[in-house]
Short mmCIF file of C-alpha atoms in Angstrom, two decimals:
data_model
loop_
_atom_site.label_atom_id
_atom_site.label_comp_id
_atom_site.label_asym_id
_atom_site.label_seq_id
_atom_site.Cartn_x
_atom_site.Cartn_y
_atom_site.Cartn_z
CA UNK A 1 25.78 -43.35 19.94
CA UNK A 2 27.59 -40.34 18.52
CA UNK A 3 29.16 -40.46 15.08
CA UNK A 4 32.92 -40.77 14.85
CA UNK A 5 34.72 -37.51 14.12
CA UNK A 6 37.20 -37.18 11.28
CA UNK A 7 39.93 -34.57 11.84
CA UNK A 8 40.82 -32.26 8.90
CA UNK A 9 44.34 -33.64 8.52
CA UNK A 10 45.07 -31.94 5.21
CA UNK A 11 44.13 -28.52 6.58
CA UNK A 12 46.36 -29.00 9.62
CA UNK A 13 49.30 -30.05 7.44
CA UNK A 14 48.83 -27.03 5.18
CA UNK A 15 48.59 -24.70 8.17
CA UNK A 16 51.79 -26.13 9.70
CA UNK A 17 53.59 -25.86 6.34
CA UNK A 18 52.62 -22.22 5.91
CA UNK A 19 53.57 -21.38 9.49
CA UNK A 20 56.98 -22.94 8.84
CA UNK A 21 57.32 -20.92 5.63
CA UNK A 22 57.86 -24.04 3.54
CA UNK A 23 56.62 -24.20 -0.04
CA UNK A 24 54.58 -27.14 -1.22
CA UNK A 25 57.35 -28.26 -3.56
CA UNK A 26 60.00 -27.94 -0.85
CA UNK A 27 57.95 -30.11 1.54
CA UNK A 28 57.40 -32.70 -1.18
CA UNK A 29 61.13 -32.76 -1.92
CA UNK A 30 62.06 -33.26 1.75
CA UNK A 31 59.46 -36.00 2.22
CA UNK A 32 60.39 -37.73 -1.03
CA UNK A 33 56.97 -37.63 -2.71
CA UNK A 34 55.47 -35.63 -5.56
CA UNK A 35 54.19 -32.08 -5.07
CA UNK A 36 50.85 -33.17 -6.55
CA UNK A 37 50.46 -35.81 -3.80
CA UNK A 38 51.14 -33.23 -1.07
CA UNK A 39 48.60 -30.91 -2.71
CA UNK A 40 46.00 -33.68 -2.82
CA UNK A 41 46.64 -34.50 0.85
CA UNK A 42 46.29 -30.87 1.89
CA UNK A 43 42.99 -30.47 0.02
CA UNK A 44 41.59 -33.75 1.32
CA UNK A 45 41.52 -35.41 -2.10
CA UNK A 46 44.01 -38.06 -1.02
CA UNK A 47 45.07 -39.63 2.26
CA UNK A 48 48.72 -40.25 3.16
CA UNK A 49 50.08 -43.64 4.07
CA UNK A 50 51.35 -44.14 7.61
CA UNK A 51 54.95 -43.71 6.44
CA UNK A 52 54.18 -40.55 4.45
CA UNK A 53 52.25 -39.07 7.37
CA UNK A 54 55.17 -39.60 9.75
CA UNK A 55 57.58 -38.19 7.18
CA UNK A 56 55.49 -35.05 6.73
CA UNK A 57 55.09 -34.42 10.46
CA UNK A 58 58.81 -34.98 11.02
CA UNK A 59 59.77 -32.44 8.35
CA UNK A 60 57.24 -29.90 9.67
CA UNK A 61 58.30 -30.45 13.27
CA UNK A 62 54.80 -31.33 14.50
CA UNK A 63 53.42 -34.43 16.21
CA UNK A 64 50.98 -36.89 14.69
CA UNK A 65 48.87 -36.34 17.81
CA UNK A 66 48.45 -32.67 16.89
CA UNK A 67 46.75 -33.64 13.62
CA UNK A 68 43.78 -34.96 15.59
CA UNK A 69 43.19 -31.61 17.33
CA UNK A 70 40.71 -29.46 15.44
CA UNK A 71 40.91 -26.19 17.35
CA UNK A 72 37.93 -23.87 16.97
CA UNK A 73 40.40 -20.99 17.23
CA UNK A 74 42.34 -22.16 14.20
CA UNK A 75 42.64 -19.46 11.55
CA UNK A 76 41.24 -21.93 9.04
CA UNK A 77 38.03 -22.54 11.01
CA UNK A 78 34.97 -21.24 9.22
CA UNK A 79 36.82 -20.75 5.93
CA UNK A 80 34.79 -22.08 3.02
CA UNK A 81 37.60 -23.95 1.31
CA UNK A 82 38.80 -27.55 0.86
CA UNK A 83 39.91 -28.98 4.18
CA UNK A 84 38.29 -26.20 6.26
CA UNK A 85 37.19 -27.20 9.76
CA UNK A 86 33.48 -28.13 9.65
CA UNK A 87 31.22 -26.59 12.35
CA UNK A 88 30.47 -29.97 13.94
CA UNK A 89 34.17 -30.67 14.35
CA UNK A 90 34.82 -27.24 15.81
CA UNK A 91 32.04 -27.88 18.33
CA UNK A 92 33.58 -31.24 19.19
CA UNK A 93 36.95 -29.60 19.82
CA UNK A 94 35.30 -26.99 22.05
CA UNK A 95 34.14 -29.76 24.40
CA UNK A 96 37.38 -30.79 26.17
CA UNK A 97 35.60 -33.41 28.25
CA UNK A 98 34.78 -35.43 25.15
CA UNK A 99 37.93 -34.67 23.20
CA UNK A 100 40.38 -35.47 25.99
CA UNK A 101 38.56 -37.89 28.27
CA UNK A 102 38.65 -39.40 30.84
CA UNK A 103 36.11 -41.49 28.93
CA UNK A 104 35.94 -41.67 25.14
CA UNK A 105 32.89 -43.59 23.94
CA UNK A 106 33.10 -46.08 21.08
CA UNK A 107 31.22 -43.71 18.77
CA UNK A 108 33.18 -40.61 19.80
CA UNK A 109 36.62 -41.68 18.67
CA UNK A 110 38.32 -39.43 16.13
CA UNK A 111 39.19 -41.51 13.08
CA UNK A 112 41.83 -41.19 10.39
CA UNK A 113 41.40 -43.23 7.20
CA UNK A 114 44.92 -43.50 5.81
CA UNK A 115 46.13 -44.79 2.48
CA UNK A 116 47.11 -48.44 1.97
CA UNK A 117 44.21 -49.83 4.02
CA UNK A 118 45.05 -48.46 7.47
CA UNK A 119 42.62 -46.87 9.95
CA UNK A 120 43.62 -45.01 13.13
CA UNK A 121 41.12 -44.27 15.91
CA UNK A 122 42.28 -42.03 18.77
CA UNK A 123 41.45 -43.65 22.11
CA UNK A 124 42.25 -40.66 24.28
CA UNK A 125 44.56 -37.81 25.07
CA UNK A 126 46.18 -36.23 28.12
CA UNK A 127 47.05 -32.53 27.61
CA UNK A 128 50.77 -31.89 27.42
CA UNK A 129 51.65 -35.53 26.73
CA UNK A 130 53.24 -36.25 23.35
CA UNK A 131 51.64 -39.66 22.89
CA UNK A 132 49.61 -41.36 20.17
CA UNK A 133 47.11 -43.73 21.87
CA UNK A 134 45.40 -45.51 19.00
CA UNK A 135 43.18 -48.38 17.96
CA UNK A 136 44.79 -49.43 14.68
CA UNK A 137 43.20 -51.52 11.93
CA UNK A 138 45.09 -52.96 8.96
CA UNK A 139 42.60 -54.18 6.41
CA UNK A 140 43.46 -57.27 4.31
CA UNK A 141 46.37 -56.26 2.10
CA UNK A 142 46.92 -53.13 4.17
CA UNK A 143 50.39 -51.80 4.85
CA UNK A 144 52.04 -48.88 6.62
CA UNK A 145 53.84 -48.05 3.38
CA UNK A 146 52.20 -48.28 -0.01
CA UNK A 147 55.60 -48.27 -1.72
CA UNK A 148 56.86 -51.17 0.38
CA UNK A 149 59.62 -49.10 1.95
CA UNK A 150 60.48 -49.01 5.63
CA UNK A 151 59.71 -45.96 7.75
CA UNK A 152 61.38 -44.44 10.78
CA UNK A 153 60.39 -41.62 13.10
CA UNK A 154 61.13 -40.34 16.58
CA UNK A 155 59.69 -41.97 19.67
CA UNK A 156 59.09 -45.38 21.15
CA UNK A 157 56.41 -47.74 19.87
CA UNK A 158 54.30 -50.27 21.78
CA UNK A 159 51.61 -52.42 20.19
CA UNK A 160 49.24 -55.21 21.25
CA UNK A 161 47.36 -57.19 18.60
CA UNK A 162 43.83 -58.26 19.51
CA UNK A 163 42.74 -59.96 16.26
CA UNK A 164 44.05 -60.89 12.84
CA UNK A 165 47.73 -61.17 11.98
CA UNK A 166 50.46 -58.67 11.08
CA UNK A 167 53.91 -59.03 9.59
CA UNK A 168 56.36 -56.63 11.22
CA UNK A 169 59.58 -55.88 9.40
CA UNK A 170 62.01 -54.38 11.90
CA UNK A 171 65.45 -53.60 10.56
CA UNK A 172 66.69 -56.79 8.91
CA UNK A 173 64.28 -59.02 10.85
CA UNK A 174 60.71 -60.05 10.17
CA UNK A 175 58.17 -61.11 12.78
CA UNK A 176 54.67 -62.58 12.60
CA UNK A 177 52.46 -60.84 15.16
CA UNK A 178 49.37 -62.83 16.25
CA UNK A 179 46.50 -62.08 18.66
CA UNK A 180 47.87 -61.68 22.16
CA UNK A 181 51.36 -60.80 20.93
CA UNK A 182 52.93 -57.46 21.82
CA UNK A 183 55.72 -55.46 20.19
CA UNK A 184 57.93 -52.66 21.50
CA UNK A 185 60.87 -50.89 19.90
CA UNK A 186 62.41 -47.50 19.24
CA UNK A 187 60.63 -46.00 16.26
CA UNK A 188 63.92 -44.75 14.81
CA UNK A 189 64.52 -48.37 13.78
CA UNK A 190 63.36 -48.80 10.15
CA UNK A 191 60.09 -50.71 10.23
CA UNK A 192 56.93 -51.61 8.36
CA UNK A 193 53.66 -53.39 9.11
CA UNK A 194 51.60 -55.32 6.58
CA UNK A 195 48.56 -57.58 6.66
CA UNK A 196 48.92 -60.53 4.32
CA UNK A 197 45.82 -62.22 5.71
CA UNK A 198 42.17 -62.28 4.67
CA UNK A 199 40.74 -60.63 7.79
CA UNK A 200 41.46 -57.24 9.38
CA UNK A 201 44.32 -57.04 11.88
CA UNK A 202 43.31 -54.91 14.87
CA UNK A 203 45.34 -53.80 17.85
CA UNK A 204 46.05 -51.07 20.36
CA UNK A 205 49.13 -48.92 19.68
CA UNK A 206 50.91 -46.50 21.96
CA UNK A 207 53.60 -44.31 20.39
CA UNK A 208 55.44 -41.98 22.73
CA UNK A 209 57.21 -38.77 21.77
CA UNK A 210 60.93 -38.15 21.35
CA UNK A 211 63.33 -40.67 22.79
CA UNK A 212 65.15 -39.10 25.72
#
């Protein structure tokens, strides 16, 4: 079984910020976090929470899906610096059959370890489709927002919980999501997930692009 691949999220965020001509401090100000946190994320010393990741991609005008793509042609590939694309990852990206599908093996999924006890594993990708197709794990005590705040972003969100239990705060309402339950809502509605249980909460999530 192949080892899971970890995308260089910090490097992709830094590249997008520089292409946009946005300073580190300006990005931090727009996202509502400290400049030191953005710097740590870009250099791979810290991982963003789900809410911070969506906030950063919204400000930079990029999709979360794009953060998984480690292109061998990226100007940062081969650069010996924090967050640079490692050779193994560049090779993985050069094999479109494995990166896109139609079959993604259990050990081939690209994995993002986010802050606040959340893990995203990409289940597949169709070129040209702005969709996040993810296996999501909320560890005990895990939350989509470390600060406890609600997040909102473009798109439409669908989720199906396979094990564990999640608390979904959606607007002014709160729901307990149990195995076999499904959720769907416009992601522009303020929301937050948290796992108050003692076992991981695992489910399949499908987040589409902009709401038409």
